[in-house]
CSV table of C-alpha atoms in Angstrom, one decimal:
chain,number,residue,atom,x,y,z
C,66,UNK,CA,-188.7,-48.8,-32.7
C,67,UNK,CA,-188.7,-46.2,-35.3
C,68,UNK,CA,-187.5,-46.5,-38.8
C,69,UNK,CA,-184.4,-44.3,-38.2
C,70,UNK,CA,-183.3,-46.3,-35.3
C,71,UNK,CA,-183.7,-49.6,-37.2
C,72,UNK,CA,-181.7,-48.2,-40.0
C,73,UNK,CA,-178.9,-47.0,-37.7
C,74,UNK,CA,-178.7,-50.4,-36.1
C,75,UNK,CA,-178.4,-52.1,-39.5
C,76,UNK,CA,-175.7,-49.8,-40.6
C,77,UNK,CA,-173.7,-50.3,-37.3
C,78,UNK,CA,-174.1,-54.1,-37.6
C,79,UNK,CA,-172.9,-54.0,-41.2
C,80,UNK,CA,-169.9,-52.0,-40.3
C,81,UNK,CA,-168.9,-54.4,-37.5
C,82,UNK,CA,-169.3,-57.3,-39.9
C,83,UNK,CA,-167.2,-55.6,-42.5
C,84,UNK,CA,-164.5,-54.8,-39.9
C,85,UNK,CA,-164.6,-58.3,-38.6
C,86,UNK,CA,-164.3,-59.7,-42.2
C,87,UNK,CA,-161.4,-57.3,-42.9
C,88,UNK,CA,-159.6,-58.2,-39.7
C,89,UNK,CA,-160.1,-61.9,-40.4
C,90,UNK,CA,-158.9,-61.5,-43.9
C,91,UNK,CA,-155.8,-59.7,-42.7
C,92,UNK,CA,-155.2,-62.3,-40.0
C,93,UNK,CA,-155.5,-65.0,-42.6
C,94,UNK,CA,-153.0,-63.3,-44.9
C,95,UNK,CA,-150.5,-62.9,-42.1
C,96,UNK,CA,-151.0,-66.5,-41.1
C,97,UNK,CA,-150.5,-67.6,-44.7
C,98,UNK,CA,-147.4,-65.4,-44.9
C,99,UNK,CA,-146.0,-66.9,-41.7
C,100,UNK,CA,-146.8,-70.4,-42.9
C,101,UNK,CA,-145.0,-69.7,-46.2
C,102,UNK,CA,-141.9,-68.3,-44.4
C,103,UNK,CA,-141.8,-71.3,-42.1
C,104,UNK,CA,-142.1,-73.5,-45.1
C,105,UNK,CA,-139.1,-71.8,-46.7
C,106,UNK,CA,-137.0,-72.0,-43.6
C,107,UNK,CA,-137.9,-75.7,-43.2
C,108,UNK,CA,-137.1,-76.4,-46.8
C,109,UNK,CA,-133.7,-74.6,-46.5
C,110,UNK,CA,-132.8,-76.5,-43.4
C,111,UNK,CA,-133.8,-79.8,-45.0
C,112,UNK,CA,-131.6,-79.0,-48.0
C,113,UNK,CA,-128.7,-78.1,-45.7
C,114,UNK,CA,-129.1,-81.4,-43.9
C,115,UNK,CA,-129.2,-83.3,-47.1
C,116,UNK,CA,-125.9,-81.6,-48.2
C,117,UNK,CA,-124.3,-82.3,-44.9
C,118,UNK,CA,-125.4,-85.9,-45.0
C,119,UNK,CA,-124.2,-86.3,-48.6
C,120,UNK,CA,-120.8,-84.7,-47.7
C,121,UNK,CA,-120.5,-87.0,-44.6
C,122,UNK,CA,-121.4,-90.0,-46.7
C,123,UNK,CA,-118.8,-89.0,-49.3
C,124,UNK,CA,-116.2,-88.6,-46.7
C,125,UNK,CA,-117.1,-91.9,-45.1
C,126,UNK,CA,-117.0,-93.6,-48.5
C,127,UNK,CA,-113.5,-92.2,-49.2
C,128,UNK,CA,-112.1,-93.0,-45.8
C,129,UNK,CA,-113.5,-96.5,-45.5
C,130,UNK,CA,-115.4,-97.7,-48.6
C,131,UNK,CA,-115.8,-101.2,-47.3
C,132,UNK,CA,-117.0,-100.2,-43.8
C,133,UNK,CA,-120.5,-99.3,-42.6
C,134,UNK,CA,-121.4,-95.7,-41.9
C,135,UNK,CA,-121.3,-96.2,-38.1
C,136,UNK,CA,-117.8,-97.8,-38.3
C,137,UNK,CA,-116.6,-94.9,-40.5
C,138,UNK,CA,-118.1,-92.3,-38.1
C,139,UNK,CA,-116.2,-94.0,-35.3
C,140,UNK,CA,-113.0,-94.0,-37.3
C,141,UNK,CA,-113.4,-90.2,-38.0
C,142,UNK,CA,-114.0,-89.6,-34.4
C,143,UNK,CA,-111.0,-91.6,-33.4
C,144,UNK,CA,-108.8,-89.8,-35.9
C,145,UNK,CA,-109.9,-86.4,-34.6
C,146,UNK,CA,-108.9,-87.5,-31.1
C,147,UNK,CA,-105.6,-89.0,-32.1
C,148,UNK,CA,-102.6,-87.7,-30.2
C,149,UNK,CA,-100.1,-85.4,-32.1
C,150,UNK,CA,-97.0,-87.0,-33.6
C,151,UNK,CA,-94.0,-87.1,-31.2
C,152,UNK,CA,-91.6,-84.1,-31.4
C,153,UNK,CA,-88.3,-84.6,-33.3
C,154,UNK,CA,-85.4,-85.6,-31.1
C,155,UNK,CA,-81.6,-85.5,-31.5
C,156,UNK,CA,-79.3,-88.5,-32.1
C,157,UNK,CA,-79.1,-91.1,-29.4
C,158,UNK,CA,-75.8,-91.8,-27.6
C,159,UNK,CA,-75.3,-94.9,-29.6
C,160,UNK,CA,-75.7,-92.9,-32.9
C,161,UNK,CA,-73.2,-90.3,-31.6
C,162,UNK,CA,-70.7,-93.0,-30.7
C,163,UNK,CA,-71.1,-94.6,-34.1
C,164,UNK,CA,-70.4,-91.3,-35.8
C,165,UNK,CA,-67.3,-90.7,-33.8
C,166,UNK,CA,-65.9,-94.2,-34.7
C,167,UNK,CA,-66.8,-93.6,-38.3
C,168,UNK,CA,-64.9,-90.3,-38.4
C,169,UNK,CA,-61.9,-91.9,-36.7
C,170,UNK,CA,-61.9,-94.7,-39.3
C,171,UNK,CA,-61.9,-92.1,-42.1
C,172,UNK,CA,-59.0,-90.3,-40.4
C,173,UNK,CA,-57.0,-93.5,-40.2
C,174,UNK,CA,-57.6,-94.3,-43.8
C,175,UNK,CA,-56.5,-90.9,-44.9
C,176,UNK,CA,-53.3,-91.2,-42.9
C,177,UNK,CA,-52.6,-94.5,-44.4
C,178,UNK,CA,-53.1,-93.1,-47.9
C,179,UNK,CA,-50.7,-90.3,-47.1
C,180,UNK,CA,-48.1,-92.8,-45.9
C,181,UNK,CA,-48.4,-94.6,-49.2
C,182,UNK,CA,-47.6,-91.5,-51.2
C,183,UNK,CA,-45.2,-92.4,-54.0
C,184,UNK,CA,-41.5,-91.9,-53.0
C,185,UNK,CA,-39.5,-90.1,-55.7
C,186,UNK,CA,-35.8,-90.2,-54.9
C,187,UNK,CA,-32.6,-89.3,-56.8
C,188,UNK,CA,-29.3,-90.9,-55.7
C,189,UNK,CA,-26.1,-89.3,-56.9
C,190,UNK,CA,-22.4,-89.8,-56.4
C,191,UNK,CA,-19.1,-90.3,-58.3
C,192,UNK,CA,-18.4,-93.5,-60.1
C,193,UNK,CA,-17.9,-96.4,-57.7
C,194,UNK,CA,-19.4,-94.4,-54.8
C,195,UNK,CA,-21.7,-97.3,-53.9
C,196,UNK,CA,-24.9,-96.1,-55.6
C,197,UNK,CA,-25.7,-99.5,-57.1
C,198,UNK,CA,-25.3,-101.4,-53.8
C,199,UNK,CA,-27.4,-98.9,-51.9
C,200,UNK,CA,-30.1,-98.9,-54.7
C,201,UNK,CA,-30.5,-102.7,-54.3
C,202,UNK,CA,-31.0,-102.3,-50.5
C,203,UNK,CA,-33.5,-99.4,-51.0
C,204,UNK,CA,-35.5,-101.3,-53.6
C,205,UNK,CA,-35.6,-104.4,-51.3
C,206,UNK,CA,-36.7,-102.4,-48.3
C,207,UNK,CA,-39.2,-100.0,-49.8
C,208,UNK,CA,-40.3,-101.8,-53.0
C,209,UNK,CA,-39.9,-98.8,-55.4
C,210,UNK,CA,-38.6,-99.0,-59.0
C,211,UNK,CA,-34.9,-98.6,-59.6
C,212,UNK,CA,-34.0,-96.7,-62.8
C,213,UNK,CA,-30.3,-96.4,-63.7
C,214,UNK,CA,-29.5,-93.9,-66.5
C,215,UNK,CA,-26.3,-95.8,-67.1
C,216,UNK,CA,-28.3,-99.1,-67.6
C,217,UNK,CA,-30.6,-97.3,-70.0
C,218,UNK,CA,-27.7,-96.1,-72.0
C,219,UNK,CA,-25.9,-99.4,-72.0
C,220,UNK,CA,-29.0,-101.2,-73.1
C,221,UNK,CA,-29.4,-98.7,-76.0
C,222,UNK,CA,-25.7,-99.3,-76.9
C,223,UNK,CA,-26.2,-103.1,-76.8
C,224,UNK,CA,-29.3,-102.9,-79.0
C,225,UNK,CA,-27.4,-100.7,-81.5
C,226,UNK,CA,-30.1,-98.0,-81.6
C,227,UNK,CA,-29.3,-94.6,-83.0
C,228,UNK,CA,-29.2,-93.1,-79.6
C,229,UNK,CA,-27.1,-96.0,-78.4
C,230,UNK,CA,-24.5,-95.5,-81.1
C,231,UNK,CA,-24.3,-91.7,-80.3
C,232,UNK,CA,-24.0,-92.4,-76.6
C,233,UNK,CA,-21.2,-95.0,-77.1
C,234,UNK,CA,-18.8,-92.4,-78.5
C,235,UNK,CA,-19.1,-90.3,-75.4
C,236,UNK,CA,-19.1,-93.2,-73.0
C,237,UNK,CA,-15.9,-94.7,-74.5
C,238,UNK,CA,-14.2,-91.3,-73.7
C,239,UNK,CA,-15.6,-91.1,-70.2
C,240,UNK,CA,-17.6,-88.0,-71.1
C,241,UNK,CA,-21.2,-87.2,-70.3
C,242,UNK,CA,-23.7,-88.2,-72.9
C,243,UNK,CA,-25.5,-85.1,-74.3
C,244,UNK,CA,-28.8,-84.3,-72.6
C,245,UNK,CA,-30.9,-84.7,-75.8
C,246,UNK,CA,-29.8,-88.3,-76.0
C,247,UNK,CA,-30.6,-89.2,-72.4
C,248,UNK,CA,-33.6,-87.1,-71.3
C,249,UNK,CA,-36.1,-88.8,-73.6
C,250,UNK,CA,-35.1,-92.3,-72.4
C,251,UNK,CA,-35.3,-91.3,-68.8
C,252,UNK,CA,-38.6,-89.5,-69.2
C,253,UNK,CA,-40.2,-92.5,-71.1
C,254,UNK,CA,-39.0,-94.9,-68.4
C,255,UNK,CA,-40.4,-92.8,-65.5
C,256,UNK,CA,-43.8,-92.8,-67.3
C,257,UNK,CA,-44.0,-96.6,-67.2
C,258,UNK,CA,-46.8,-98.1,-65.0
C,259,UNK,CA,-44.3,-99.7,-62.5
C,260,UNK,CA,-43.1,-96.2,-61.5
C,261,UNK,CA,-46.5,-95.0,-60.3
C,262,UNK,CA,-45.8,-96.3,-56.8
C,263,UNK,CA,-42.4,-94.5,-56.5
C,264,UNK,CA,-39.0,-94.5,-58.2
C,265,UNK,CA,-35.3,-94.3,-57.4
C,266,UNK,CA,-33.4,-92.5,-60.2
C,267,UNK,CA,-29.7,-93.5,-60.2
C,268,UNK,CA,-27.0,-91.4,-61.9
C,269,UNK,CA,-29.3,-88.8,-63.4
C,270,UNK,CA,-29.4,-85.8,-63.5
C,271,UNK,CA,-25.6,-85.2,-63.6
C,272,UNK,CA,-25.7,-81.6,-64.7
C,273,UNK,CA,-27.8,-78.4,-64.2
C,274,UNK,CA,-29.2,-78.7,-67.8
C,275,UNK,CA,-30.3,-82.3,-67.1
C,276,UNK,CA,-32.0,-81.2,-63.9
C,277,UNK,CA,-33.8,-78.4,-65.8
C,278,UNK,CA,-34.8,-80.9,-68.5
C,279,UNK,CA,-36.5,-83.1,-65.9
C,280,UNK,CA,-38.3,-80.1,-64.4
C,281,UNK,CA,-39.6,-79.1,-67.8
C,282,UNK,CA,-41.4,-82.4,-67.9
C,283,UNK,CA,-42.9,-82.0,-64.4
C,284,UNK,CA,-40.5,-84.6,-62.9
C,285,UNK,CA,-39.5,-83.4,-59.4
C,286,UNK,CA,-37.9,-85.7,-56.8
C,287,UNK,CA,-38.8,-85.5,-53.1
C,288,UNK,CA,-35.3,-86.5,-51.8
C,289,UNK,CA,-31.8,-86.1,-53.3
C,290,UNK,CA,-29.2,-88.4,-51.8
C,291,UNK,CA,-25.5,-87.7,-52.4
C,292,UNK,CA,-22.9,-90.3,-51.5
C,293,UNK,CA,-19.6,-88.7,-50.7
C,294,UNK,CA,-16.4,-90.8,-51.0
C,295,UNK,CA,-12.7,-89.6,-51.4
C,296,UNK,CA,-11.2,-89.7,-54.9
C,297,UNK,CA,-8.5,-92.2,-53.9
C,298,UNK,CA,-11.0,-94.7,-52.6
C,299,UNK,CA,-13.2,-94.2,-55.7
C,300,UNK,CA,-10.3,-95.0,-58.1
C,301,UNK,CA,-9.5,-98.2,-56.2
C,302,UNK,CA,-13.1,-99.2,-56.4
C,303,UNK,CA,-13.5,-98.5,-60.1
C,304,UNK,CA,-10.4,-100.3,-61.3
C,305,UNK,CA,-11.2,-103.4,-59.3
C,306,UNK,CA,-14.8,-103.8,-60.5
C,307,UNK,CA,-15.9,-106.7,-62.6
C,308,UNK,CA,-19.2,-107.6,-64.3
C,309,UNK,CA,-20.8,-111.0,-64.5
C,310,UNK,CA,-22.4,-111.0,-68.0
C,311,UNK,CA,-24.7,-113.9,-67.1
C,312,UNK,CA,-26.4,-112.5,-64.0
C,313,UNK,CA,-25.5,-108.8,-64.3
C,314,UNK,CA,-24.0,-108.9,-60.8
C,315,UNK,CA,-21.1,-106.5,-60.1
C,316,UNK,CA,-18.2,-107.9,-58.1
C,317,UNK,CA,-14.9,-106.4,-56.9
C,318,UNK,CA,-11.6,-108.2,-56.9
C,319,UNK,CA,-10.8,-106.9,-53.4
C,320,UNK,CA,-14.0,-105.9,-51.6
C,321,UNK,CA,-16.5,-108.3,-53.1
C,322,UNK,CA,-14.9,-111.2,-54.9
C,323,UNK,CA,-16.8,-113.8,-56.9
C,324,UNK,CA,-18.2,-116.8,-55.1
C,325,UNK,CA,-16.2,-119.5,-57.1
C,326,UNK,CA,-13.7,-120.0,-59.9
C,327,UNK,CA,-16.4,-120.7,-62.4
C,328,UNK,CA,-18.0,-117.2,-62.0
C,329,UNK,CA,-14.5,-115.6,-61.7
C,330,UNK,CA,-13.5,-116.9,-65.2
C,331,UNK,CA,-16.5,-115.3,-66.9
C,332,UNK,CA,-16.2,-111.9,-65.3
C,333,UNK,CA,-15.5,-108.9,-67.6
C,334,UNK,CA,-14.3,-105.3,-67.0
C,335,UNK,CA,-16.4,-102.5,-68.4
C,336,UNK,CA,-14.7,-100.3,-71.0
C,337,UNK,CA,-15.1,-97.2,-68.9
C,338,UNK,CA,-13.6,-98.8,-65.7
C,339,UNK,CA,-10.0,-98.3,-66.5
C,340,UNK,CA,-8.0,-95.9,-64.3
C,341,UNK,CA,-7.5,-93.3,-67.1
C,342,UNK,CA,-11.2,-93.1,-67.9
C,343,UNK,CA,-12.1,-93.2,-64.2
C,344,UNK,CA,-10.0,-90.1,-63.5
C,345,UNK,CA,-11.6,-88.3,-66.4
C,346,UNK,CA,-15.1,-89.2,-65.1
C,347,UNK,CA,-14.2,-87.9,-61.6
C,348,UNK,CA,-13.2,-84.5,-63.1
C,349,UNK,CA,-16.5,-84.3,-65.0
C,350,UNK,CA,-18.4,-85.3,-61.9
C,351,UNK,CA,-16.9,-82.6,-59.7
C,352,UNK,CA,-17.4,-80.0,-62.4
C,353,UNK,CA,-21.2,-80.7,-62.6
C,354,UNK,CA,-22.2,-81.8,-59.1
C,355,UNK,CA,-22.3,-78.4,-57.5
C,356,UNK,CA,-24.6,-77.1,-60.3
C,357,UNK,CA,-27.0,-80.0,-59.7
C,358,UNK,CA,-26.9,-79.6,-55.9
C,359,UNK,CA,-27.9,-75.9,-56.2
C,360,UNK,CA,-31.1,-77.1,-58.0
C,361,UNK,CA,-31.9,-79.6,-55.3
C,362,UNK,CA,-30.4,-77.9,-52.2
C,363,UNK,CA,-33.7,-77.9,-50.3
C,364,UNK,CA,-34.1,-81.7,-50.5
C,365,UNK,CA,-30.4,-82.8,-50.6
C,366,UNK,CA,-28.8,-85.0,-48.0
C,367,UNK,CA,-25.1,-85.8,-48.0
C,368,UNK,CA,-24.2,-89.4,-46.9
C,369,UNK,CA,-20.7,-90.5,-45.9
C,370,UNK,CA,-20.2,-93.4,-48.4
C,371,UNK,CA,-16.8,-94.4,-47.1
C,372,UNK,CA,-18.3,-96.8,-44.5
C,373,UNK,CA,-19.7,-100.3,-44.4
C,374,UNK,CA,-22.6,-100.6,-46.7
C,375,UNK,CA,-25.0,-101.7,-43.9
C,376,UNK,CA,-24.0,-98.5,-41.9
C,377,UNK,CA,-24.6,-96.3,-45.0
C,378,UNK,CA,-27.9,-97.9,-45.6
C,379,UNK,CA,-29.1,-97.5,-42.1
C,380,UNK,CA,-28.7,-93.7,-42.4
C,381,UNK,CA,-30.4,-93.7,-45.8
C,382,UNK,CA,-33.3,-95.8,-44.5
C,383,UNK,CA,-34.0,-93.3,-41.7
C,384,UNK,CA,-34.1,-90.5,-44.2
C,385,UNK,CA,-36.5,-92.2,-46.5
C,386,UNK,CA,-38.8,-93.2,-43.6
C,387,UNK,CA,-39.0,-89.6,-42.5
C,388,UNK,CA,-40.3,-88.4,-45.9
């Protein structure tokens, strides 16, 4: 073999070795790079698993700190498979019936309260028309408070108060007592606690000015009863009236005599029950009654008072019950 040939072979061999070395080096680099990438992926996956495991352990510890991991995992799985809560439903028939009965009970209570509304009544009539007798029957039947303007005045006269002394001068003449003397007494009496359940005002108001005075204080009756009796009958009733000073009972020498001689001996006649004064009082009554009735015409009922007291009361009772 010549020197040129040997040199060429050496050069070719050296080139192959160099290429092989280069290829091997490149392969090793690629292999190292792949191994490095695989390591990074593996490391990332491992970290993610650790985070997931830590999160699961934390959830397990929060849900059931006293249980084992397996038990908690079973609990979590059971909760995830739990059925949804039942849908909301309407009231049952029993609940509906209970509501109906409750509403009915409330309605009954309301109607009872309305029936118990305080009855505010005025009863009017000439002297001896029977107001006192009918007032007693009304109070006994309905339990409301009877207020007599005449009794208030007579009590003031008996006590000798300033208003009583002023009133006595007019009463002795058979005249109406001035409004300023009476209205305050009546108003104060109507504001007493026993009048809260209802009242029966007897003999007041007797004039339009007195009716207006009551209205100015917010006092309005619901029913105005007028007892109508002929004047001749009224005079006979007045003149024959007698008062028992011990019991306050009023008798009549003809129509309602005292029960025995002992009571009869102590009876007295009121100073304004003489025939002369009775006639004057009738004139005053007739002069003022129309003005009062015009004020209360929408609630006024006229009663024939020239009948037996039980018959008169039966009519009055029906009117009050219908209020």
